[in-house]
CSV table of C-alpha atoms and ligand atoms in Angstrom, one decimal:
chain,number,residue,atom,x,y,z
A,1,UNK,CA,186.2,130.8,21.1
A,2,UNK,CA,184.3,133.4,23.1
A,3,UNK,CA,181.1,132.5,24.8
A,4,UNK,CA,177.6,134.2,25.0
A,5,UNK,CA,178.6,134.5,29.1
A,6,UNK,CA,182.0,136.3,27.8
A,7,UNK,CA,180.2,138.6,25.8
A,8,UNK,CA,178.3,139.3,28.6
A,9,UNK,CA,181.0,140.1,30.3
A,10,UNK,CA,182.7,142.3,27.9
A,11,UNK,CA,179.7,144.5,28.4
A,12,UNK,CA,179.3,144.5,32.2
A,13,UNK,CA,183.3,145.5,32.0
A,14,UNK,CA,182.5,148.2,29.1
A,15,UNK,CA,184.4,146.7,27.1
A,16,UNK,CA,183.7,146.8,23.3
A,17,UNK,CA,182.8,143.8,21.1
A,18,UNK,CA,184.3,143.4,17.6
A,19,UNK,CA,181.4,141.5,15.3
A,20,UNK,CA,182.7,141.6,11.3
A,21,UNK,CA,180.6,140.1,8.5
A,22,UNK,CA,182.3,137.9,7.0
A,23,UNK,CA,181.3,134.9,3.9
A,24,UNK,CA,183.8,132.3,3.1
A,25,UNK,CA,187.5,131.2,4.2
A,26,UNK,CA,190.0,133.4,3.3
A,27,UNK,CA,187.9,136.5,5.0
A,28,UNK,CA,187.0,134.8,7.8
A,29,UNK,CA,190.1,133.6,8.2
A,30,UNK,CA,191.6,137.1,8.1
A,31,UNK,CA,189.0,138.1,10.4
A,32,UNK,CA,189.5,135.3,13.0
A,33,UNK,CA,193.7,136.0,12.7
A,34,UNK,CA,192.8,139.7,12.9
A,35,UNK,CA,191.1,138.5,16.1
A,36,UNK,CA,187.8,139.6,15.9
A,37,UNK,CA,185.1,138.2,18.7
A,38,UNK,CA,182.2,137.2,16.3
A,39,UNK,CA,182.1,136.7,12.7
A,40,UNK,CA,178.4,137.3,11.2
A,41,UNK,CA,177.6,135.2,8.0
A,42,UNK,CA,175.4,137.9,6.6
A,43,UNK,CA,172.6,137.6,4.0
A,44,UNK,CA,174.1,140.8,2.9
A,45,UNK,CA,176.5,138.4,1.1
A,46,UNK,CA,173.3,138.5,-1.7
A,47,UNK,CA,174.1,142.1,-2.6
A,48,UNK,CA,178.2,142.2,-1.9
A,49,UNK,CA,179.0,138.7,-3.4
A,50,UNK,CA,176.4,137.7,-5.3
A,51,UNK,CA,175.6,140.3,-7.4
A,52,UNK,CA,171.3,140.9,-6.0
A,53,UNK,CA,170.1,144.5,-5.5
A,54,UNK,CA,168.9,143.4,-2.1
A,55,UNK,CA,169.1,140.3,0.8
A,56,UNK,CA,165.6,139.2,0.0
A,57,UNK,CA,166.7,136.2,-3.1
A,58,UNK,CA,169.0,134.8,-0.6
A,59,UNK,CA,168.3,131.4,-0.1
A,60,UNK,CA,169.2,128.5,3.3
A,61,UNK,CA,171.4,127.1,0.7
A,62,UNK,CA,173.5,130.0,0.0
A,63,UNK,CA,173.3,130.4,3.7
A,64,UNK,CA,174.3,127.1,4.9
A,65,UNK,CA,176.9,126.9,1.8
A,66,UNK,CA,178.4,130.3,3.0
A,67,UNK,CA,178.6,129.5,6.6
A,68,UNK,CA,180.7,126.3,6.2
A,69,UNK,CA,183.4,128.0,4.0
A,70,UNK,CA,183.7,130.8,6.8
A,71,UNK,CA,183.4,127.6,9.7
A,72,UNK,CA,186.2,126.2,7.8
A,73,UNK,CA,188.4,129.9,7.8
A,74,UNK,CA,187.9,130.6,11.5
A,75,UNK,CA,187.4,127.4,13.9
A,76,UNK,CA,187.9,129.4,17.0
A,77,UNK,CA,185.1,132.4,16.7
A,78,UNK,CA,182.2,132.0,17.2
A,79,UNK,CA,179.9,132.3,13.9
A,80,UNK,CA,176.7,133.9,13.3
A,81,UNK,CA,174.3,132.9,10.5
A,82,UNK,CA,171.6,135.2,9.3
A,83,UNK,CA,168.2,133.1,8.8
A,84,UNK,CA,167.4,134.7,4.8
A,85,UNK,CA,164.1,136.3,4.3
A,86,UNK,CA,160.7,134.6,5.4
A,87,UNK,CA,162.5,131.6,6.9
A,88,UNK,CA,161.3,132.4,10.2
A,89,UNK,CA,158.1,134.5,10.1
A,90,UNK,CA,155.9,132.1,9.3
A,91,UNK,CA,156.0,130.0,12.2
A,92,UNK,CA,157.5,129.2,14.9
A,93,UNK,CA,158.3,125.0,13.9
A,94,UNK,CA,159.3,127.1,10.5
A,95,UNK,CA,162.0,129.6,12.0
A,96,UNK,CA,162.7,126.0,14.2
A,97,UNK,CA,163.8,123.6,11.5
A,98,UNK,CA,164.8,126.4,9.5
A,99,UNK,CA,167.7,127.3,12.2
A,100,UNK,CA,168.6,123.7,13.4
A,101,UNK,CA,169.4,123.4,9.7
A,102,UNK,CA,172.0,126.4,10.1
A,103,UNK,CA,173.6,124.7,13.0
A,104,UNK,CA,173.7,121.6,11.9
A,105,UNK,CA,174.5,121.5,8.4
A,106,UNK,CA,175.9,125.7,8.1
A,107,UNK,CA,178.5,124.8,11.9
A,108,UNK,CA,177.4,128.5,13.4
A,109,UNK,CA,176.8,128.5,16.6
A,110,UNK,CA,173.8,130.8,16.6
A,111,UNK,CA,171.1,132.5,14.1
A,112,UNK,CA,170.4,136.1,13.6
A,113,UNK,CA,167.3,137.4,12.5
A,114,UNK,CA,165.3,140.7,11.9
A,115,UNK,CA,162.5,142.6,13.2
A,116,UNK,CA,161.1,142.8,16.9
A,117,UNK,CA,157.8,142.2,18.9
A,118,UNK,CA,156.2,140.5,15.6
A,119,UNK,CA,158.8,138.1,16.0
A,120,UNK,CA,159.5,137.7,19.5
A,121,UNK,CA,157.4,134.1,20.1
A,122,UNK,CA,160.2,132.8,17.5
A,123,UNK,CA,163.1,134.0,19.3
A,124,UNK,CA,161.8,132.6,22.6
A,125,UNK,CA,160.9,129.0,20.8
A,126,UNK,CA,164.9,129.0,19.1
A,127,UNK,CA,166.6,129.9,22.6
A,128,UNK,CA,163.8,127.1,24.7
A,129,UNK,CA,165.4,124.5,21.6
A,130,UNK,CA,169.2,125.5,22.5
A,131,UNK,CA,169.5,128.3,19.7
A,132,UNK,CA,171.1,131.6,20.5
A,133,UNK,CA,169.5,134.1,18.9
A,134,UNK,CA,170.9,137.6,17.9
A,135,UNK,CA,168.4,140.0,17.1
A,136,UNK,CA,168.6,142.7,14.5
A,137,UNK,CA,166.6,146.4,14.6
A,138,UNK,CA,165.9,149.7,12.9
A,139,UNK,CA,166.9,149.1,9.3
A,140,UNK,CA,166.1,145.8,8.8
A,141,UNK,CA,167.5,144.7,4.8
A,142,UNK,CA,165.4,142.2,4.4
A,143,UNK,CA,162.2,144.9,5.1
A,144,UNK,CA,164.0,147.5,2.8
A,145,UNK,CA,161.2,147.9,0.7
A,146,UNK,CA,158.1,148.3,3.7
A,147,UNK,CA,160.4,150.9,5.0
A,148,UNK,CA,160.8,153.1,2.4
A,149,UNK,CA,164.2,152.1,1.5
A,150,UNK,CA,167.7,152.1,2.9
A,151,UNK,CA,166.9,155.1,5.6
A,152,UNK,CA,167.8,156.0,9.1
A,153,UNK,CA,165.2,154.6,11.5
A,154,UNK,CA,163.8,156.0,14.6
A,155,UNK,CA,163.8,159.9,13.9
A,156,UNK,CA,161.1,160.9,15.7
A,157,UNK,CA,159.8,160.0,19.2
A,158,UNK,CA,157.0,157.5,18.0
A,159,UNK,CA,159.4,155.6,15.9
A,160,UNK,CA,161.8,155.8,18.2
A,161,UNK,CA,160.0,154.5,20.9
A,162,UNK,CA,158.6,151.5,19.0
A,163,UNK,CA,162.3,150.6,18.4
A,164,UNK,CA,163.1,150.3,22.1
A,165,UNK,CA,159.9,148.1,22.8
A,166,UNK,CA,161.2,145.8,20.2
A,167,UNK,CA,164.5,145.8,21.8
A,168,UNK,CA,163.5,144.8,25.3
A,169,UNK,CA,160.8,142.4,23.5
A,170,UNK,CA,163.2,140.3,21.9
A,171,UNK,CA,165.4,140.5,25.3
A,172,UNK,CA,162.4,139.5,27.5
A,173,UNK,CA,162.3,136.4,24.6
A,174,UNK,CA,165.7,135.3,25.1
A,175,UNK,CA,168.2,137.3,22.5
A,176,UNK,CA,171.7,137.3,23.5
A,177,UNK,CA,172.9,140.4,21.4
A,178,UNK,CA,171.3,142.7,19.3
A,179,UNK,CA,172.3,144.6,16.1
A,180,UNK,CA,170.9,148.1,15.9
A,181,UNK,CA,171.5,148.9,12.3
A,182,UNK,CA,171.1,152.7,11.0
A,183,UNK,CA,169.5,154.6,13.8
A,184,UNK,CA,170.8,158.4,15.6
A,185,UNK,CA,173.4,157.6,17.7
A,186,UNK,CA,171.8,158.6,21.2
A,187,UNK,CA,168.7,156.1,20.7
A,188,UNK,CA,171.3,153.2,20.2
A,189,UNK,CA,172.8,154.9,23.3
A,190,UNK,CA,169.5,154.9,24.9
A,191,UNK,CA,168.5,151.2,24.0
A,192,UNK,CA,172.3,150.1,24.6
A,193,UNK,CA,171.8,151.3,28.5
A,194,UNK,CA,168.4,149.4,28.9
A,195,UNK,CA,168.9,146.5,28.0
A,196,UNK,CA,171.2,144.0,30.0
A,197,UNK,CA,172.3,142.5,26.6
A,198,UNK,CA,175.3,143.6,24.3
A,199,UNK,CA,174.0,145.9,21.7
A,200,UNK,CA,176.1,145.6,18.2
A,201,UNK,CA,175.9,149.1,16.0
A,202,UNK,CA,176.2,149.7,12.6
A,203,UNK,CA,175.1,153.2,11.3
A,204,UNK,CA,174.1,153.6,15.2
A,205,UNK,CA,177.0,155.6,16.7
A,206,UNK,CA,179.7,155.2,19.2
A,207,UNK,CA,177.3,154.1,22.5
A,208,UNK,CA,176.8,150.3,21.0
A,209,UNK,CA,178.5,147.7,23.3
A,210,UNK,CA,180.5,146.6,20.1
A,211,UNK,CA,180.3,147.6,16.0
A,212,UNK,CA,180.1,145.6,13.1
A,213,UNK,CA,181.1,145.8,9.3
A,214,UNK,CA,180.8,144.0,6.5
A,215,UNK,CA,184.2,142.8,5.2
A,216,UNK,CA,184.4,143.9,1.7
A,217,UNK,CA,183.5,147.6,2.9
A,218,UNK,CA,186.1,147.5,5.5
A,219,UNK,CA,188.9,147.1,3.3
A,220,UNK,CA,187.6,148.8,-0.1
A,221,UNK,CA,186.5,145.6,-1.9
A,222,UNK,CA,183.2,146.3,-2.4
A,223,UNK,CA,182.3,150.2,-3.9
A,224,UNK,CA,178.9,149.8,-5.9
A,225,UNK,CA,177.7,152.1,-3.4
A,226,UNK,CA,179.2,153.0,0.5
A,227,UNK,CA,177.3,153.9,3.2
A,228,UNK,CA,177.7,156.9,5.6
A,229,UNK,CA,178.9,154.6,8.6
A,230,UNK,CA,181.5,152.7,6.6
A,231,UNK,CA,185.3,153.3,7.1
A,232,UNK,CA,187.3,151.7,4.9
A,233,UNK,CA,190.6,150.5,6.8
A,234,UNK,CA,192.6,149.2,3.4
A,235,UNK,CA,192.0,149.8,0.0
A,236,UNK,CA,192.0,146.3,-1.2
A,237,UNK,CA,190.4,147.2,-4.2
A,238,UNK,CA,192.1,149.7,-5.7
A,239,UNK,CA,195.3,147.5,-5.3
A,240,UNK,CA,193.5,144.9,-7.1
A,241,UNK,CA,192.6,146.7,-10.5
A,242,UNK,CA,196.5,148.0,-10.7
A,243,UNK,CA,197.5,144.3,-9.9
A,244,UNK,CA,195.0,142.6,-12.5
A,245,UNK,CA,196.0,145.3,-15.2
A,246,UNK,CA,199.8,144.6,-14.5
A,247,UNK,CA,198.7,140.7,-14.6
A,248,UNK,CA,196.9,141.5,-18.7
A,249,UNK,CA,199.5,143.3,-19.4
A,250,UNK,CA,202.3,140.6,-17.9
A,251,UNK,CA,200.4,137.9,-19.7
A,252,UNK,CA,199.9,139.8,-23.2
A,253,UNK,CA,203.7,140.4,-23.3
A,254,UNK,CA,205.0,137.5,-22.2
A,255,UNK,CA,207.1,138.0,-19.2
A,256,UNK,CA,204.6,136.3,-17.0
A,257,UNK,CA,204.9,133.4,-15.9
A,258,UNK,CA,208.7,133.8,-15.9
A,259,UNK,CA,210.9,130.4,-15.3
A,260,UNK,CA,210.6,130.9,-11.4
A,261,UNK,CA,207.0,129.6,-12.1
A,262,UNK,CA,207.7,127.3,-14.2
A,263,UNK,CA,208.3,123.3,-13.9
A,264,UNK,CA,211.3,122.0,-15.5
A,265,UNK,CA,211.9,118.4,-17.3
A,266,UNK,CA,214.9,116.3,-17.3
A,267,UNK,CA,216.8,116.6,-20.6
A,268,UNK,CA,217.1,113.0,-21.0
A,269,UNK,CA,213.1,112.9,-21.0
A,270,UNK,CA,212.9,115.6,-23.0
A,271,UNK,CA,215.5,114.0,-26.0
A,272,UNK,CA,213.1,110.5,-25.5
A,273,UNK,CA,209.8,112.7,-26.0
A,274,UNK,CA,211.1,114.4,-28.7
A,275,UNK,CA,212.5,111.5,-30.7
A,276,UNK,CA,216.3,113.1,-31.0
A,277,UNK,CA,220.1,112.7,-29.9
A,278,UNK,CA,220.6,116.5,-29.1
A,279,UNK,CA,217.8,118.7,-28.3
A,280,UNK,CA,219.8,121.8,-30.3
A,281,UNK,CA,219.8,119.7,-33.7
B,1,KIV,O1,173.9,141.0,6.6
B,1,KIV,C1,174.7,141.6,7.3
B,1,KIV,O2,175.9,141.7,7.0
B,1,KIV,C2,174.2,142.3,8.5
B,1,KIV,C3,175.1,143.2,9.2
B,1,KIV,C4,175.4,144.4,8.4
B,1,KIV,C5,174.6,143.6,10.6
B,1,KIV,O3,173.1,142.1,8.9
């Protein structure tokens, strides 16, 4: 498993880091196999697994829940939680027990959580208590609505500008990585050469010190909407709906599940169950 030192190495070597979200065994075993360095246990699992038009009904439970099924697909990575929505802004002994009880009980081996200098005294109390913290900046999910709505941050000099002051803040308190999610491409390029800690980019160019994606948009599995900085590398889900039709259809005729799926029962047991000398009679 790769440490908070190697990450900081990958960056001092330039070197990209390879973060994927990731919610329960099978993808973060994929992800681990694929070899990924960190696998984030997003609250964006509210909207891509759970059916919630945002991340803000996601609870500790469905967060703790969520990060042991992905503990239990990938031993070796190192696993990110994301603290859900106003688990940490209300206080600092708040965001405290709120992220021992991800490490503890959800096996990650650090928190994430959004917004900058209004949280920075929380991200120095997690770190003084043992906690790595990853911070996350410019479109924050969990803030969708105060900002307008799912749109590029730091556009203009002002906003821009406030962006890299939370950046260094919650480096000066301790943060080990930072997302920048949804921002122009040369301010992550900007903030990615101030700071001394990997930046991780989504929707923030090619000048982060490593990307993440979600899982489910990375190979086609999730298409209620796709935003403009998702690739999709398979097309899980359009194999899926030919599979599942062939499956109805397999079913409704008959021909599945053919003998090879079958368990077979010794004639002798079979004469005795149904009462008779010759099973043909
Ligand atoms: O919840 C999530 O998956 C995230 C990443 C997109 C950075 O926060």
């Amino acid at each position: 498993m790769k440490s908070l030192t190697d990450f900081q190495a990958l960056k001092a070597a330039g070197e990209k880091i390879v973060m994927m979200t990731a919610y329960d065994y099978p993808s973060a075993r994929l992800s681990q196999e694929a070899g990924v360095d960190i696998i984030l246990v997003g609250d964006s699992l509210g909207m891509v697994v759970l059916g919630y038009d945002s991340t803000v009904p996601v609870t500790m439970a469905d967060m703790i829940h969520h990060s042991r099924a992905a503990r239990r697909g990938a031993p070796e990575t190192f696993l990110l939680t994301d603290m859900p929505f106003l688990t940490y802004q209300i206080s600092t002994a708040q965001a405290l027990e709120n992220a021992a009880q991800l490490v503890q009980d959800g096996g990650c081996e650090g928190v994430k959580v959004e917004g900058g200098v209004e949280i920075a005294e929380q991200v120095y109390a997690l770190v003084r208590a043992g906690i790595p913290v990853c911070g996350h900046v410019g479109l924050t999910p969990q803030s969708a609505t105060a900002l307008g709505g799912y749109k590029v941050q730091g556009r203009n000099a002002e906003t821009a500008k406030k962006l890299l002051d939370d950046a260094l803040a919650l480096e000066e308190a301790g943060a080990f990585m930072l997302v920048l999610e949804c921002i122009p491409a040369p301010l992550a390029k900007l903030v990615s050469e101030r700071l001394s800690i990997p930046t991780i980019g989504i929707g923030a160019g090619n000048h982060c010190d490593g990307q993440v994606l979600v899982f489910h948009d990375a190979v086609g599995l999730f298409d209620r909407f796709t935003p403009k900085f998702v690739k999709r590398f398979a097309t899980l889900g359009a194999q899926g709906h030919e599979g599942l039709a062939r499956y109805c259809q397999e079913v409704r005729s008959g021909a599945f599940p053919a003998a090879e799926h079958s368990f077979t029962m010794d004639e002798e047991e079979l004469k005795h169950l149904y009462g008779v000398r010759d099973l043909q009679a």
